[in-house]
Coordinates of C-alpha atoms in Angstrom, one line a residue:
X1 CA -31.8 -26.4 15.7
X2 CA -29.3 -23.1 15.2
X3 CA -26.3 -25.3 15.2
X4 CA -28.0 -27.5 12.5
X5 CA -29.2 -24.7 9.8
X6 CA -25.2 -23.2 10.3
X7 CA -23.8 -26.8 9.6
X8 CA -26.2 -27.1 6.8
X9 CA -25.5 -23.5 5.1
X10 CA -21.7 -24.2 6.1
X11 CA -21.8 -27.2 4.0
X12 CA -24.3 -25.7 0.9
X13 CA -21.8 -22.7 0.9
X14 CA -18.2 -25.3 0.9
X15 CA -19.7 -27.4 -2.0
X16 CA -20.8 -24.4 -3.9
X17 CA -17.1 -22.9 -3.4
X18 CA -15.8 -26.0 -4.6
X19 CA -17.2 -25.9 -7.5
X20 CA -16.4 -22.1 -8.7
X21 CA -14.4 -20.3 -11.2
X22 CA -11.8 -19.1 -8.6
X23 CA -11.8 -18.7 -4.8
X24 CA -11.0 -15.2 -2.9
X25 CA -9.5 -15.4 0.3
X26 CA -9.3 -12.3 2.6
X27 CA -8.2 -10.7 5.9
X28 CA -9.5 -7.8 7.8
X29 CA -9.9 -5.4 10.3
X30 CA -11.5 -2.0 11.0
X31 CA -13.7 0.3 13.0
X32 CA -17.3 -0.6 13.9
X33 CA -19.4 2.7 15.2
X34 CA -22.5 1.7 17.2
X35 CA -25.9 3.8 17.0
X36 CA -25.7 5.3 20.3
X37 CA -29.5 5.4 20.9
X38 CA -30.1 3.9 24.4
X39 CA -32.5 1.3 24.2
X40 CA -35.3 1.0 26.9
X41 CA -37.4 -2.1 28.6
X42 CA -40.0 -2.5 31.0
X43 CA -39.6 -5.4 33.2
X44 CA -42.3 -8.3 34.3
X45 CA -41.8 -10.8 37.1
X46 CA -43.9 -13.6 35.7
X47 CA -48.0 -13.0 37.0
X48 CA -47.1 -9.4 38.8
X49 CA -47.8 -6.7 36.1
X50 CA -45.3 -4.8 35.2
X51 CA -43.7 -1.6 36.7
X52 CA -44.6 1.6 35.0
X53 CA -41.1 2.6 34.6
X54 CA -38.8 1.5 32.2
X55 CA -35.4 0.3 33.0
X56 CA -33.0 2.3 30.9
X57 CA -30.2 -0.1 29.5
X58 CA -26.6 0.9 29.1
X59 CA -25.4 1.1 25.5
X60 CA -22.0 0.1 24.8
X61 CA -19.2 2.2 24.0
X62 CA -19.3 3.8 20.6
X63 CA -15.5 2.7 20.1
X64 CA -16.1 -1.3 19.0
X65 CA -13.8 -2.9 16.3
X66 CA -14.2 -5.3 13.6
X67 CA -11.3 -8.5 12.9
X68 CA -12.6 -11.2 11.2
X69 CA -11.2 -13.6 7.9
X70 CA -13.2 -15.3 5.2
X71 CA -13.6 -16.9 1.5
X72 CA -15.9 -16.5 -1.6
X73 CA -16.3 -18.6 -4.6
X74 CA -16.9 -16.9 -7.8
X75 CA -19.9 -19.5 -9.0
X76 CA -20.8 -18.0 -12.5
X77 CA -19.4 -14.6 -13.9
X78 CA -20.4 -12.0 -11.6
X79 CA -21.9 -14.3 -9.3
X80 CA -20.1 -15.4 -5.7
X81 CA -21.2 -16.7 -2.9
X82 CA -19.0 -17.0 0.6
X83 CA -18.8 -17.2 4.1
X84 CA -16.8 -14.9 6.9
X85 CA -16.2 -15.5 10.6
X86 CA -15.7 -12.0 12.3
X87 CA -15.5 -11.0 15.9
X88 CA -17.1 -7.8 16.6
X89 CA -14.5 -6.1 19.5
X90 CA -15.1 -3.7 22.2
X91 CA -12.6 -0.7 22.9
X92 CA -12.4 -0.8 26.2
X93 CA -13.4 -3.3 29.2
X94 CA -12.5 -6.9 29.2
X95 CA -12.5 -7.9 25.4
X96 CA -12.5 -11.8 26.1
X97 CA -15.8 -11.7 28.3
X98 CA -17.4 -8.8 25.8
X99 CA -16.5 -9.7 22.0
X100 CA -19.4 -10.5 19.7
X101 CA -18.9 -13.4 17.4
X102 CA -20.5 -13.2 13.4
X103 CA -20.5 -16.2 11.3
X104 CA -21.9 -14.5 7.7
X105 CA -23.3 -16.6 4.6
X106 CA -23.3 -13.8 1.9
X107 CA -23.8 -13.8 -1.6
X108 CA -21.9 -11.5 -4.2
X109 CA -22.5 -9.6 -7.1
X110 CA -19.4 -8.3 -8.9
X111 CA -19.4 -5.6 -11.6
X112 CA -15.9 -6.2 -12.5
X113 CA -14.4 -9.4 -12.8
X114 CA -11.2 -9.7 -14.9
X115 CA -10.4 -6.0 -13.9
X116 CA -7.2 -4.2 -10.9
X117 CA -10.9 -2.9 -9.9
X118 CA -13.0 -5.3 -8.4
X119 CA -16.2 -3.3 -7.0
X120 CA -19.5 -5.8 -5.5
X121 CA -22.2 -5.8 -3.6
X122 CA -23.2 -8.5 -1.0
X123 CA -25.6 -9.0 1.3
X124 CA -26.9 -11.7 3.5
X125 CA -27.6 -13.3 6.7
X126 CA -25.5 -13.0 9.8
X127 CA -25.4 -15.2 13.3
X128 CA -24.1 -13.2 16.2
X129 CA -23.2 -15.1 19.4
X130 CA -22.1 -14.7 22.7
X131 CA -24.0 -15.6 26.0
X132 CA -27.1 -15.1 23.0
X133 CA -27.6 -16.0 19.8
X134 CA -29.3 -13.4 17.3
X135 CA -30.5 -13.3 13.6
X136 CA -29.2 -10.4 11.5
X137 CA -29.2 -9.6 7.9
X138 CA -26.2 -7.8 6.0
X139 CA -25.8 -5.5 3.2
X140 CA -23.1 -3.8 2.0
X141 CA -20.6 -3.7 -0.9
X142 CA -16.9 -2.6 -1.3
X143 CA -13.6 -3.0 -3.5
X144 CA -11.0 -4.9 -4.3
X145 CA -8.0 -4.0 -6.1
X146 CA -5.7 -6.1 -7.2
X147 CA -1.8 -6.1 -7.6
X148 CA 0.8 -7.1 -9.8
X149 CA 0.6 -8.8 -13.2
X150 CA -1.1 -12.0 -12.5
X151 CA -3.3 -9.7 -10.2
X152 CA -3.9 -12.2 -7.2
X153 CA -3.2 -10.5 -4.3
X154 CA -4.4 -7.1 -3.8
X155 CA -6.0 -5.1 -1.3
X156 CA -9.7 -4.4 -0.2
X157 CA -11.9 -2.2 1.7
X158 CA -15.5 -2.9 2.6
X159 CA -19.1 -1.3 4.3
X160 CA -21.3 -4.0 6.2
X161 CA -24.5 -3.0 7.6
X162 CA -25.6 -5.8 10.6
X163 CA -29.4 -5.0 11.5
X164 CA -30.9 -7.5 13.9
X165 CA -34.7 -9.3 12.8
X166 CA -37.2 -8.7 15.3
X167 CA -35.8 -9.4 18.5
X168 CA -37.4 -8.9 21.8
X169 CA -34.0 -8.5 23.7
X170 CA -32.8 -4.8 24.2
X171 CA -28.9 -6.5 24.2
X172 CA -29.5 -8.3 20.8
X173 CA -31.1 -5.3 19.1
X174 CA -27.9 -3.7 17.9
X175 CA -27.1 -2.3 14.8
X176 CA -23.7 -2.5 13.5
X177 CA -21.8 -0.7 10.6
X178 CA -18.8 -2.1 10.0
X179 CA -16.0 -0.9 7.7
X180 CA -13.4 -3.2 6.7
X181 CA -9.9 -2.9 5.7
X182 CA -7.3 -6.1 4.7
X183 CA -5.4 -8.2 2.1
X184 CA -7.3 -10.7 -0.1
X185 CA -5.7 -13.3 -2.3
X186 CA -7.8 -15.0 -5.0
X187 CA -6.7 -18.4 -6.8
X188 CA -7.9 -18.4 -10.8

């Protein structure tokens, strides 16, 4: 059922970009500082009740790293919609068995859109994925600044907030603030 709702908002978010005023590319990478509160859970073993003291889970390292790549379709003036693919990277340990994948389906608001200074907001939903799946939601906004004279590469910087929906799984429950540096390209 997940696999079919990302095909579907892959495929509403490609035919929307197909149709827009111009399409942004971008690159990125960047730090990612996890809440260090240490989550707790009390286990049950099916019809026993459960003990009366909690299990105290390990929180990851504060030192995880953001690398991801994605596109956004301006739609109407001011108006964009896109999608990234990220992978949220731990700093130390085996980063193969321990990376976080994001797929994000964001919308955009842009206050500039003809200007060097491209400043929006976006927010929207986020899968993360690994040996779980989990539902987040996204908010952020950041800037773009674009180069030369026909002004379509540039650079960009970036603050995403991740915050998990209700999830009853201490490991899925994370937070994550991720700030973002890269190149973006845009075709008019």
């Amino acid at each position: 059922m997940r696999l079919l709702l990302l095909l579907l908002g892959c495929s509403l978010v490609w035919s929307g970009l197909a149709q827009a005023q111009y399409l942004r590319e971008y690159v990125f990478v960047g730090p990612t500082p996890v809440s260090a509160s240490t989550p707790t859970t009390t286990p049950s073993y099916g019809i026993l009740p459960p003990t009366p003291l909690p299990i105290t889970v390990t929180p990851p390292t504060n030192n995880w790293y953001t690398a991801g790549f994605g596109l956004e379709g301006i739609l109407v003036k001011h108006v964009g919609a896109g999608l990234d693919l990220a992978g949220i990277l731990p700093g130390q340990g085996k980063i193969v068995n321990n990376t976080i994948g994001s797929a994000s389906f964001n919308g955009y608001g842009h206050v500039f859109t003809n200007s060097k200074w491209d400043v929006y907001g976006t927010g929207g939903y986020s899968l993360l994925f690994r040996n779980f799946t989990a539902n987040y939601y996204n908010v952020g906004g950041g800037l773009n600044y674009w180069l030369g004279i026909k002004q379509t590469f540039g650079l960009m910087f970036e603050y995403r907030y991740l915050h998990p929906f209700n999830s009853s799984n201490p490991s899925e429950n994370t937070p994550y603030n991720e700030i973002r540096f890269g190149f973006t390209m845009r075709q008019k």
